[in-house]
Amino acid sequence: MSDSCQAPQGFLEAISDAVGPDHCLSDPDLKASYELDWTRRFGGPALVVARPANTSEVAKVLAACNRFHVAVVPQGGNTGLVGGSVPRHGEAVLSVSRLSRVLSCDPEEGLIVAEAGTTLAAAQAAAAGVHAELGIDIAARDSATLGGMVATNAGGIHVIRHGPMRARLGGIEVVLADGTVASRLSGLVKDNVGYDLAQIMAGSEGTLGVVTKVVLHLVPVPPFRVTALIGLRGIEHSSADPAESVRSVSEVAVGLAARLRRRVDGIDALELVYADGMTLVREVMSLPAPPDPGADAWLLVEASGGRDPSDMLAEAIEDAPGVTEVAVGDDAGGRARLWAYRERHTEAIATLGVPHKLDLTLPMKAFAEFAGAVRSEVSAALRGRTDTRVIMFGHVGDGNLHVNMIGPEPEDYRADDAVFRMVIQRGGSISAEHGVGVAKLDFVSAARSAGDLTVMRRVKDALDPSGILNPGVLLPPVG
Ligand code: FAD
Ligand code: MLT
Ligand code: ZN
């Protein structure tokens, strides 16, 4: 296996023959943007960057990598946050960015078929053109590709309504490590002939094949959609009801999220931001004051359906413990203004330095206690280092908390490890939606049973016997 920037003799010529010399990049300036990940924490020099234009060229590139035993990193929009989309040890990069055509978008069948390098935003625009939606959305929509979202099984802001990417999948085309093209694009809802190719690829992080086409189910655009941003404060003092005294703002948020789910039909999103993140986002993005600017946290709720959910929402929020002020957006502009406080966290945090991004799920009953305990565990792990900032936010409706740390050096894993241990102790997951990549490799064995890992390894060995596809990502080394 090639493990340095020295190409085996004849390899670069084979890649150039496959994709054409203009799309076989070996100039350091041209390769640079493919070599560093979005967080700037991960990356390294690429042996070469291949930019195929279609499935057949992808197959030729992979066949060449397989023949010359050259490791290859599939790359889409390079918005992944766990280091799986960039070379680490002189691998080749296979970018699908030129496979960017929407092939069909059919509201009658309720399906969109697109090449894997199509951005989420382009697919959303095509769906909007037939008065439909994808049922999945993430803030990186302008760059993230459908193939990358399948490969990471991306989640995002509508998972509580429509599930993650794997739930949206109606079919797939994928090229295996030896260049074999496997295709199942019918989009049939009921089709039980054997293993499910699309589901095997979902969450495989570029280790089993290169996704070249994606079929997604569409959902109709709902006639009504309302977003509310709700200011919350922890409950400090005993109220008439002793059960409601002294609740942290995270407990208040979890309680309100559960109440909204019980009382409001058609909840699309339940998102949480805290005061420190809100202050940062407002400063960096120059955003106006939110409702109750002095709140401890804000819950963003969105609901939609065939009937206007505003009254139901208002009734459910009224008198809820810990609620202070509410702002409502019921048109596209108003909703976008409220979403900006939540969606722009990722960019705002990145302005502080290279973030350590931990993407976790907690059982609901552990969410608030965990959120309250993280900072002291991080501080203990870093032995009192005082310049670390911890900013949390997330998809509270799914129990998914994003813990961002700025301060520790990129290669300092002490705080990451301490937080992952906390999650495992509480029965949570070390990866809610971003995947494992290289960032969480050490904790995969603790997060999966031995039998489960054996299945994963055997699938990998069967589909990629030479181990050329994204080695070092997702599967920890044996032993
Ligand atoms: P890349 O970053 O290029 O790759 C990601 C992984 O997929 C790598 O392992 C790569 O090898 C593999 N891969 C890429 N393309 C292919 C392919 N065609 N075939 C096989 N393997 C492939 N994630 C969420 O889940 N929810 C969010 O809400 C969310 N919000 C985000 C917001 C921002 C601002 C950013 C920067 C990221 C966010 N993400 C979120 C991270 C998320 O993983 C990615 O945005 C997206 O899923 C990755 O798509 P990509 O095309 O950029 O893939
Ligand atoms: C989000 O929910 O905004 C994303 O998962 C990105 C992040 O964690 O920063
Ligand atoms: Zn997220």
Coordinates of N, CA and C and ligand atoms in Angstrom, one line a residue, residues 38 73-86 88 94 96 116-117 137-141 143-157 174 204-207 209-212 342-343 346-347 357 359 395 400 402 432-435 437 470 473, ligand 1:
W38 N -12.8 21.0 7.0 CA -13.5 22.2 7.3 C -13.0 22.8 8.7
V73 N -9.1 8.4 -0.7 CA -10.1 9.1 0.2 C -11.2 9.7 -0.7
P74 N -12.5 9.1 -0.6 CA -13.5 9.8 -1.4 C -13.9 11.1 -0.7
Q75 N -14.1 12.1 -1.6 CA -14.5 13.5 -1.0 C -15.6 14.1 -1.8
G76 N -16.6 14.7 -1.0 CA -17.7 15.4 -1.6 C -17.4 16.9 -1.4
G77 N -18.2 17.5 -0.6 CA -18.1 18.9 -0.3 C -17.0 19.3 0.7
N78 N -16.4 18.3 1.3 CA -15.4 18.5 2.4 C -15.9 19.3 3.5
T79 N -17.2 19.1 3.9 CA -17.7 19.8 5.1 C -17.8 18.8 6.3
G80 N -17.3 17.6 6.1 CA -17.3 16.6 7.2 C -16.5 17.2 8.4
L81 N -16.9 16.8 9.6 CA -16.3 17.4 10.8 C -15.5 16.4 11.6
V82 N -15.2 15.2 11.1 CA -14.5 14.2 11.8 C -13.2 13.7 11.2
G83 N -12.7 14.4 10.1 CA -11.4 14.1 9.5 C -11.5 13.0 8.5
G84 N -12.6 12.5 8.1 CA -12.7 11.4 7.2 C -12.6 11.8 5.7
S85 N -12.7 13.0 5.4 CA -12.8 13.5 4.0 C -11.5 13.9 3.4
V86 N -10.4 13.9 4.2 CA -9.1 14.4 3.7 C -8.0 13.4 3.9
R88 N -4.6 11.7 5.1 CA -3.8 11.8 6.3 C -2.4 11.4 6.0
L94 N -10.3 11.2 -4.3 CA -11.3 11.1 -5.4 C -12.4 12.0 -5.1
V96 N -15.9 13.8 -5.9 CA -17.0 13.6 -6.8 C -17.7 14.9 -7.2
A116 N -24.0 12.0 -7.1 CA -23.6 12.1 -5.7 C -22.9 13.4 -5.4
G117 N -22.3 14.2 -6.4 CA -21.7 15.4 -6.0 C -22.7 16.6 -6.1
D137 N -32.3 18.6 6.1 CA -31.6 19.9 5.9 C -30.5 20.0 6.9
I138 N -29.4 20.6 6.5 CA -28.3 20.9 7.4 C -27.7 22.3 6.9
A139 N -27.1 23.0 7.9 CA -26.6 24.3 7.6 C -25.5 24.4 6.5
A140 N -24.9 23.2 6.3 CA -23.8 23.2 5.2 C -24.4 22.9 3.9
R141 N -25.7 23.2 3.7 CA -26.4 22.8 2.5 C -25.7 23.3 1.2
S143 N -22.6 23.5 0.4 CA -21.4 22.7 0.0 C -21.6 21.2 0.1
A144 N -22.3 20.8 1.2 CA -22.4 19.4 1.4 C -23.1 18.7 0.3
T145 N -22.6 17.5 -0.1 CA -23.1 16.8 -1.3 C -24.0 15.6 -0.8
L146 N -24.9 15.2 -1.7 CA -25.8 14.1 -1.4 C -24.9 12.8 -1.1
G147 N -23.9 12.6 -1.8 CA -23.1 11.4 -1.6 C -22.4 11.5 -0.2
G148 N -21.9 12.6 0.1 CA -21.2 12.8 1.5 C -22.3 12.6 2.6
M149 N -23.5 13.1 2.3 CA -24.5 13.0 3.4 C -24.9 11.5 3.5
V150 N -24.9 10.8 2.4 CA -25.2 9.3 2.6 C -24.1 8.7 3.3
A151 N -22.9 9.0 2.9 CA -21.7 8.4 3.5 C -21.6 8.6 5.0
T152 N -22.0 9.8 5.5 CA -22.0 10.1 6.9 C -23.3 9.8 7.6
N153 N -24.3 9.4 6.8 CA -25.7 9.3 7.3 C -26.0 10.6 8.1
A154 N -25.9 11.7 7.4 CA -26.1 13.0 8.0 C -27.5 13.1 8.6
G155 N -27.6 13.9 9.7 CA -28.8 14.1 10.4 C -29.4 15.5 10.1
G156 N -29.1 16.4 11.0 CA -29.6 17.8 10.8 C -30.8 18.1 11.5
I157 N -31.5 19.1 11.0 CA -32.5 19.8 11.8 C -33.9 19.2 11.7
V174 N -23.3 2.8 -6.6 CA -22.0 2.9 -5.9 C -21.0 2.1 -6.7
S204 N -21.2 4.6 5.9 CA -20.0 3.8 5.7 C -18.7 4.7 5.5
E205 N -18.9 6.0 5.4 CA -17.9 7.0 5.5 C -16.7 6.8 4.4
G206 N -17.1 6.3 3.3 CA -16.2 6.2 2.2 C -15.3 4.9 2.3
T207 N -15.7 4.0 3.2 CA -14.8 2.8 3.5 C -15.3 1.6 2.7
G209 N -17.2 1.9 -0.6 CA -17.5 2.2 -2.0 C -17.6 3.7 -2.2
V210 N -17.6 4.1 -3.5 CA -17.8 5.5 -3.8 C -19.3 5.7 -4.3
V211 N -20.1 6.5 -3.6 CA -21.4 6.7 -4.1 C -21.4 7.6 -5.3
T212 N -22.1 7.2 -6.4 CA -22.1 8.0 -7.6 C -23.5 8.6 -7.9
R342 N -29.4 29.9 15.5 CA -29.0 28.5 15.7 C -28.0 28.0 14.7
E343 N -28.3 28.3 13.4 CA -27.5 27.7 12.3 C -26.1 28.3 12.2
T346 N -21.9 27.1 14.1 CA -20.7 26.4 13.6 C -19.7 27.4 13.1
E347 N -20.1 28.3 12.2 CA -19.2 29.3 11.7 C -18.6 30.2 12.8
K357 N -14.7 19.1 17.8 CA -16.1 19.0 17.7 C -16.6 17.7 18.1
D359 N -19.8 15.3 18.8 CA -21.2 15.3 18.4 C -21.8 14.0 19.1
H395 N -29.4 19.5 18.8 CA -30.8 19.0 18.4 C -31.4 18.4 19.6
N400 N -29.4 15.0 20.9 CA -28.1 15.2 20.3 C -27.5 16.6 20.7
H402 N -24.1 19.0 20.6 CA -22.8 19.3 20.0 C -21.9 20.0 21.1
A432 N -23.5 11.1 17.0 CA -24.9 11.2 16.8 C -25.2 11.2 15.3
E433 N -24.4 12.1 14.6 CA -24.7 12.3 13.1 C -23.5 12.7 12.3
H434 N -22.3 13.0 12.9 CA -21.2 13.4 12.1 C -20.3 12.2 11.6
G435 N -20.5 11.0 12.2 CA -19.7 9.9 11.9 C -18.5 9.8 12.9
G437 N -15.1 9.0 11.5 CA -13.9 9.6 10.8 C -12.6 9.0 11.5
N470 N -10.4 4.6 2.1 CA -10.4 5.3 3.3 C -9.8 4.6 4.5
V473 N -10.2 5.2 8.7 CA -11.4 5.8 9.0 C -12.4 4.8 9.5
Ligands
FAD1 P1 -17.3 15.2 2.8 O1 -17.0 16.1 4.0 O2 -16.6 15.4 1.6 O3 -17.0 13.7 3.3 C1 -17.6 13.1 4.5 C2 -17.3 11.6 4.5 O4 -18.0 11.0 3.5 C3 -15.9 11.2 4.3 O5 -15.6 10.1 5.1 C4 -15.8 10.9 2.8 O6 -14.8 10.0 2.5 C5 -17.2 10.4 2.6 N1 -17.7 10.6 1.2 C6 -17.9 11.8 0.7 N2 -18.5 11.7 -0.5 C7 -18.6 10.4 -0.8 C8 -19.1 9.6 -1.8 N3 -19.6 10.1 -2.9 N4 -19.0 8.2 -1.7 C9 -18.5 7.7 -0.6 N5 -18.0 8.4 0.4 C10 -18.1 9.7 0.4 N6 -23.9 17.0 9.7 C11 -25.1 16.5 10.2 O7 -25.2 15.3 10.3 N7 -26.0 17.4 10.7 C12 -25.9 18.7 10.6 O8 -26.7 19.5 11.0 C13 -24.6 19.2 10.0 N8 -24.4 20.5 9.9 C14 -23.2 21.0 9.4 C15 -23.1 22.4 9.4 C16 -21.9 22.9 8.9 C17 -21.7 24.4 8.8 C18 -20.8 22.0 8.5 C19 -19.5 22.5 8.1 C20 -21.0 20.6 8.6 C21 -22.2 20.1 9.1 N9 -22.4 18.7 9.2 C22 -23.6 18.3 9.6 C23 -21.4 17.7 8.9 C24 -21.8 16.8 7.8 O9 -21.2 15.5 8.0 C25 -21.6 17.2 6.4 O10 -22.0 18.5 6.2 C26 -22.1 16.3 5.3 O11 -22.8 15.2 5.6 C27 -20.9 15.9 4.5 O12 -21.1 16.0 3.2 P2 -19.8 16.3 2.2 O13 -20.3 16.2 0.9 O14 -19.2 17.6 2.6 O15 -18.8 15.1 2.6

